[in-house]
JSON list of C-alpha atoms in Angstrom, two decimals:
[
{"chain": "A", "resi": 1, "resn": "MET", "atom": "CA", "xyz": [95.38, 80.93, 116.62]},
{"chain": "A", "resi": 2, "resn": "LEU", "atom": "CA", "xyz": [98.38, 82.19, 114.66]},
{"chain": "A", "resi": 3, "resn": "ARG", "atom": "CA", "xyz": [99.25, 80.14, 111.62]},
{"chain": "A", "resi": 4, "resn": "TYR", "atom": "CA", "xyz": [102.69, 80.47, 110.12]},
{"chain": "A", "resi": 5, "resn": "PRO", "atom": "CA", "xyz": [104.72, 77.99, 108.10]},
{"chain": "A", "resi": 6, "resn": "ALA", "atom": "CA", "xyz": [107.44, 76.15, 109.99]},
{"chain": "A", "resi": 7, "resn": "THR", "atom": "CA", "xyz": [110.06, 78.29, 108.28]},
{"chain": "A", "resi": 8, "resn": "VAL", "atom": "CA", "xyz": [109.85, 81.82, 106.96]},
{"chain": "A", "resi": 9, "resn": "THR", "atom": "CA", "xyz": [112.20, 82.83, 104.18]},
{"chain": "A", "resi": 10, "resn": "ILE", "atom": "CA", "xyz": [113.54, 86.33, 103.66]},
{"chain": "A", "resi": 11, "resn": "ASP", "atom": "CA", "xyz": [112.43, 86.44, 100.01]},
{"chain": "A", "resi": 12, "resn": "ASP", "atom": "CA", "xyz": [109.06, 88.18, 100.38]},
{"chain": "A", "resi": 13, "resn": "TYR", "atom": "CA", "xyz": [107.70, 89.58, 103.62]},
{"chain": "A", "resi": 14, "resn": "ARG", "atom": "CA", "xyz": [104.70, 91.43, 102.18]},
{"chain": "A", "resi": 15, "resn": "GLY", "atom": "CA", "xyz": [102.38, 88.42, 102.35]},
{"chain": "A", "resi": 16, "resn": "ASP", "atom": "CA", "xyz": [102.05, 88.49, 106.14]},
{"chain": "A", "resi": 17, "resn": "TYR", "atom": "CA", "xyz": [101.26, 92.22, 106.34]},
{"chain": "A", "resi": 18, "resn": "ASN", "atom": "CA", "xyz": [97.54, 91.84, 105.63]},
{"chain": "A", "resi": 19, "resn": "GLN", "atom": "CA", "xyz": [97.25, 89.04, 108.18]},
{"chain": "A", "resi": 20, "resn": "ALA", "atom": "CA", "xyz": [99.04, 91.16, 110.81]},
{"chain": "A", "resi": 21, "resn": "VAL", "atom": "CA", "xyz": [96.78, 94.16, 110.18]},
{"chain": "A", "resi": 22, "resn": "GLN", "atom": "CA", "xyz": [93.67, 91.97, 110.45]},
{"chain": "A", "resi": 23, "resn": "GLN", "atom": "CA", "xyz": [94.87, 90.49, 113.75]},
{"chain": "A", "resi": 24, "resn": "ALA", "atom": "CA", "xyz": [95.50, 94.00, 115.10]},
{"chain": "A", "resi": 25, "resn": "ILE", "atom": "CA", "xyz": [92.03, 95.15, 114.02]},
{"chain": "A", "resi": 26, "resn": "ASP", "atom": "CA", "xyz": [90.54, 92.08, 115.72]},
{"chain": "A", "resi": 27, "resn": "GLY", "atom": "CA", "xyz": [92.07, 93.23, 119.02]},
{"chain": "A", "resi": 28, "resn": "ARG", "atom": "CA", "xyz": [95.16, 91.02, 119.06]},
{"chain": "A", "resi": 29, "resn": "VAL", "atom": "CA", "xyz": [98.82, 91.71, 118.41]},
{"chain": "A", "resi": 30, "resn": "GLY", "atom": "CA", "xyz": [99.73, 91.15, 114.75]},
{"chain": "A", "resi": 31, "resn": "PHE", "atom": "CA", "xyz": [103.22, 90.22, 113.56]},
{"chain": "A", "resi": 32, "resn": "TYR", "atom": "CA", "xyz": [104.94, 90.34, 110.23]},
{"chain": "A", "resi": 33, "resn": "PRO", "atom": "CA", "xyz": [108.59, 89.89, 109.30]},
{"chain": "A", "resi": 34, "resn": "ASP", "atom": "CA", "xyz": [110.56, 92.49, 107.38]},
{"chain": "A", "resi": 35, "resn": "PHE", "atom": "CA", "xyz": [114.16, 93.02, 106.34]},
{"chain": "A", "resi": 36, "resn": "ASP", "atom": "CA", "xyz": [116.20, 96.04, 107.44]},
{"chain": "A", "resi": 37, "resn": "GLN", "atom": "CA", "xyz": [118.50, 96.98, 104.56]},
{"chain": "A", "resi": 38, "resn": "ARG", "atom": "CA", "xyz": [120.68, 99.21, 106.74]},
{"chain": "A", "resi": 39, "resn": "ARG", "atom": "CA", "xyz": [121.29, 96.56, 109.39]},
{"chain": "A", "resi": 40, "resn": "GLN", "atom": "CA", "xyz": [121.19, 93.70, 106.88]},
{"chain": "A", "resi": 41, "resn": "GLU", "atom": "CA", "xyz": [119.07, 91.59, 109.20]},
{"chain": "A", "resi": 42, "resn": "GLU", "atom": "CA", "xyz": [115.58, 90.34, 109.72]},
{"chain": "A", "resi": 43, "resn": "ILE", "atom": "CA", "xyz": [113.25, 92.41, 111.90]},
{"chain": "A", "resi": 44, "resn": "TRP", "atom": "CA", "xyz": [109.68, 91.84, 113.07]},
{"chain": "A", "resi": 45, "resn": "ARG", "atom": "CA", "xyz": [106.98, 94.49, 113.13]},
{"chain": "A", "resi": 46, "resn": "LEU", "atom": "CA", "xyz": [104.32, 94.21, 115.84]},
{"chain": "A", "resi": 47, "resn": "LEU", "atom": "CA", "xyz": [100.96, 95.90, 115.30]},
{"chain": "A", "resi": 48, "resn": "SER", "atom": "CA", "xyz": [98.03, 96.60, 117.60]},
{"chain": "A", "resi": 49, "resn": "THR", "atom": "CA", "xyz": [95.15, 99.08, 117.82]},
{"chain": "A", "resi": 50, "resn": "ASP", "atom": "CA", "xyz": [95.52, 98.99, 121.61]},
{"chain": "A", "resi": 51, "resn": "ARG", "atom": "CA", "xyz": [98.73, 100.62, 122.88]},
{"chain": "A", "resi": 52, "resn": "ASP", "atom": "CA", "xyz": [98.49, 99.08, 126.35]},
{"chain": "A", "resi": 53, "resn": "ARG", "atom": "CA", "xyz": [97.97, 95.57, 124.94]},
{"chain": "A", "resi": 54, "resn": "LEU", "atom": "CA", "xyz": [101.06, 95.93, 122.76]},
{"chain": "A", "resi": 55, "resn": "LEU", "atom": "CA", "xyz": [103.21, 97.25, 125.62]},
{"chain": "A", "resi": 56, "resn": "THR", "atom": "CA", "xyz": [102.00, 94.51, 127.96]},
{"chain": "A", "resi": 57, "resn": "PHE", "atom": "CA", "xyz": [102.76, 91.85, 125.36]},
{"chain": "A", "resi": 58, "resn": "CYS", "atom": "CA", "xyz": [106.28, 93.22, 124.89]},
{"chain": "A", "resi": 59, "resn": "ARG", "atom": "CA", "xyz": [107.02, 93.31, 128.61]},
{"chain": "A", "resi": 60, "resn": "ARG", "atom": "CA", "xyz": [105.66, 89.80, 129.07]},
{"chain": "A", "resi": 61, "resn": "HIS", "atom": "CA", "xyz": [107.86, 88.39, 126.30]},
{"chain": "A", "resi": 62, "resn": "GLU", "atom": "CA", "xyz": [110.99, 90.42, 127.11]},
{"chain": "A", "resi": 63, "resn": "ILE", "atom": "CA", "xyz": [110.88, 92.51, 123.95]},
{"chain": "A", "resi": 64, "resn": "THR", "atom": "CA", "xyz": [112.58, 95.88, 124.27]},
{"chain": "A", "resi": 65, "resn": "ILE", "atom": "CA", "xyz": [110.06, 98.67, 124.04]},
{"chain": "A", "resi": 66, "resn": "GLY", "atom": "CA", "xyz": [111.81, 101.19, 121.88]},
{"chain": "A", "resi": 67, "resn": "ARG", "atom": "CA", "xyz": [110.15, 103.63, 119.56]},
{"chain": "A", "resi": 68, "resn": "LEU", "atom": "CA", "xyz": [106.42, 103.11, 119.25]},
{"chain": "A", "resi": 69, "resn": "GLU", "atom": "CA", "xyz": [105.02, 104.63, 116.07]},
{"chain": "A", "resi": 70, "resn": "LEU", "atom": "CA", "xyz": [101.47, 105.35, 115.01]},
{"chain": "A", "resi": 71, "resn": "ARG", "atom": "CA", "xyz": [100.54, 104.03, 111.58]},
{"chain": "A", "resi": 72, "resn": "LYS", "atom": "CA", "xyz": [97.41, 105.12, 109.76]},
{"chain": "A", "resi": 73, "resn": "THR", "atom": "CA", "xyz": [95.91, 102.74, 107.24]},
{"chain": "A", "resi": 74, "resn": "LEU", "atom": "CA", "xyz": [92.70, 102.57, 105.26]},
{"chain": "A", "resi": 75, "resn": "LYS", "atom": "CA", "xyz": [92.21, 98.97, 106.42]},
{"chain": "A", "resi": 76, "resn": "SER", "atom": "CA", "xyz": [91.62, 100.06, 110.00]},
{"chain": "A", "resi": 77, "resn": "PRO", "atom": "CA", "xyz": [89.19, 102.66, 111.33]},
{"chain": "A", "resi": 78, "resn": "LYS", "atom": "CA", "xyz": [91.60, 103.13, 114.27]},
{"chain": "A", "resi": 79, "resn": "PRO", "atom": "CA", "xyz": [95.29, 103.98, 113.94]},
{"chain": "A", "resi": 80, "resn": "LEU", "atom": "CA", "xyz": [97.68, 101.08, 114.50]},
{"chain": "A", "resi": 81, "resn": "TYR", "atom": "CA", "xyz": [100.58, 101.19, 116.92]},
{"chain": "A", "resi": 82, "resn": "GLU", "atom": "CA", "xyz": [103.73, 99.68, 115.46]},
{"chain": "A", "resi": 83, "resn": "LEU", "atom": "CA", "xyz": [106.82, 98.48, 117.28]},
{"chain": "A", "resi": 84, "resn": "VAL", "atom": "CA", "xyz": [109.90, 97.15, 115.48]},
{"chain": "A", "resi": 85, "resn": "ALA", "atom": "CA", "xyz": [111.74, 94.22, 117.06]},
{"chain": "A", "resi": 86, "resn": "VAL", "atom": "CA", "xyz": [115.39, 93.83, 116.02]},
{"chain": "A", "resi": 87, "resn": "GLY", "atom": "CA", "xyz": [118.27, 91.59, 117.05]},
{"chain": "A", "resi": 88, "resn": "HIS", "atom": "CA", "xyz": [117.54, 89.58, 120.20]},
{"chain": "A", "resi": 89, "resn": "ASP", "atom": "CA", "xyz": [114.00, 90.98, 120.30]},
{"chain": "A", "resi": 90, "resn": "ALA", "atom": "CA", "xyz": [113.35, 89.58, 116.81]},
{"chain": "A", "resi": 91, "resn": "GLU", "atom": "CA", "xyz": [114.53, 86.19, 118.06]},
{"chain": "A", "resi": 92, "resn": "ASN", "atom": "CA", "xyz": [112.10, 86.47, 121.00]},
{"chain": "A", "resi": 93, "resn": "VAL", "atom": "CA", "xyz": [109.26, 87.07, 118.54]},
{"chain": "A", "resi": 94, "resn": "ARG", "atom": "CA", "xyz": [110.33, 84.04, 116.46]},
{"chain": "A", "resi": 95, "resn": "GLU", "atom": "CA", "xyz": [110.49, 81.94, 119.62]},
{"chain": "A", "resi": 96, "resn": "TYR", "atom": "CA", "xyz": [107.00, 83.09, 120.64]},
{"chain": "A", "resi": 97, "resn": "LEU", "atom": "CA", "xyz": [105.65, 82.19, 117.20]},
{"chain": "A", "resi": 98, "resn": "GLY", "atom": "CA", "xyz": [107.49, 78.86, 117.20]},
{"chain": "A", "resi": 99, "resn": "LEU", "atom": "CA", "xyz": [109.42, 79.61, 114.01]},
{"chain": "A", "resi": 100, "resn": "GLU", "atom": "CA", "xyz": [112.88, 78.56, 112.99]},
{"chain": "A", "resi": 101, "resn": "ARG", "atom": "CA", "xyz": [115.10, 80.86, 111.00]},
{"chain": "A", "resi": 102, "resn": "VAL", "atom": "CA", "xyz": [116.28, 79.75, 107.58]},
{"chain": "A", "resi": 103, "resn": "GLN", "atom": "CA", "xyz": [120.03, 80.22, 107.28]},
{"chain": "A", "resi": 104, "resn": "ARG", "atom": "CA", "xyz": [121.48, 81.10, 103.87]}
]
């Protein structure tokens, strides 16, 4: 079961990265928030070691499947597929996780 606080602030996103990588290694889809400096908005990064699982998850939750990148990390013996959710897609991820956005 995913465990996130009721609200996620935009101060420090690095804390959820390790949890997202571990979920991806365990065969699930891992999520962690990030901030896009160029767009000046919150984005969500989705990780999985299984490309088909990630694509199926995105289709099921109406997340636009844009550019899918391959990320290599020492924490995983397999490469991780990464998809970035922005705009409405980021809101769909928040809705799936049951999180509210903190407005500043």
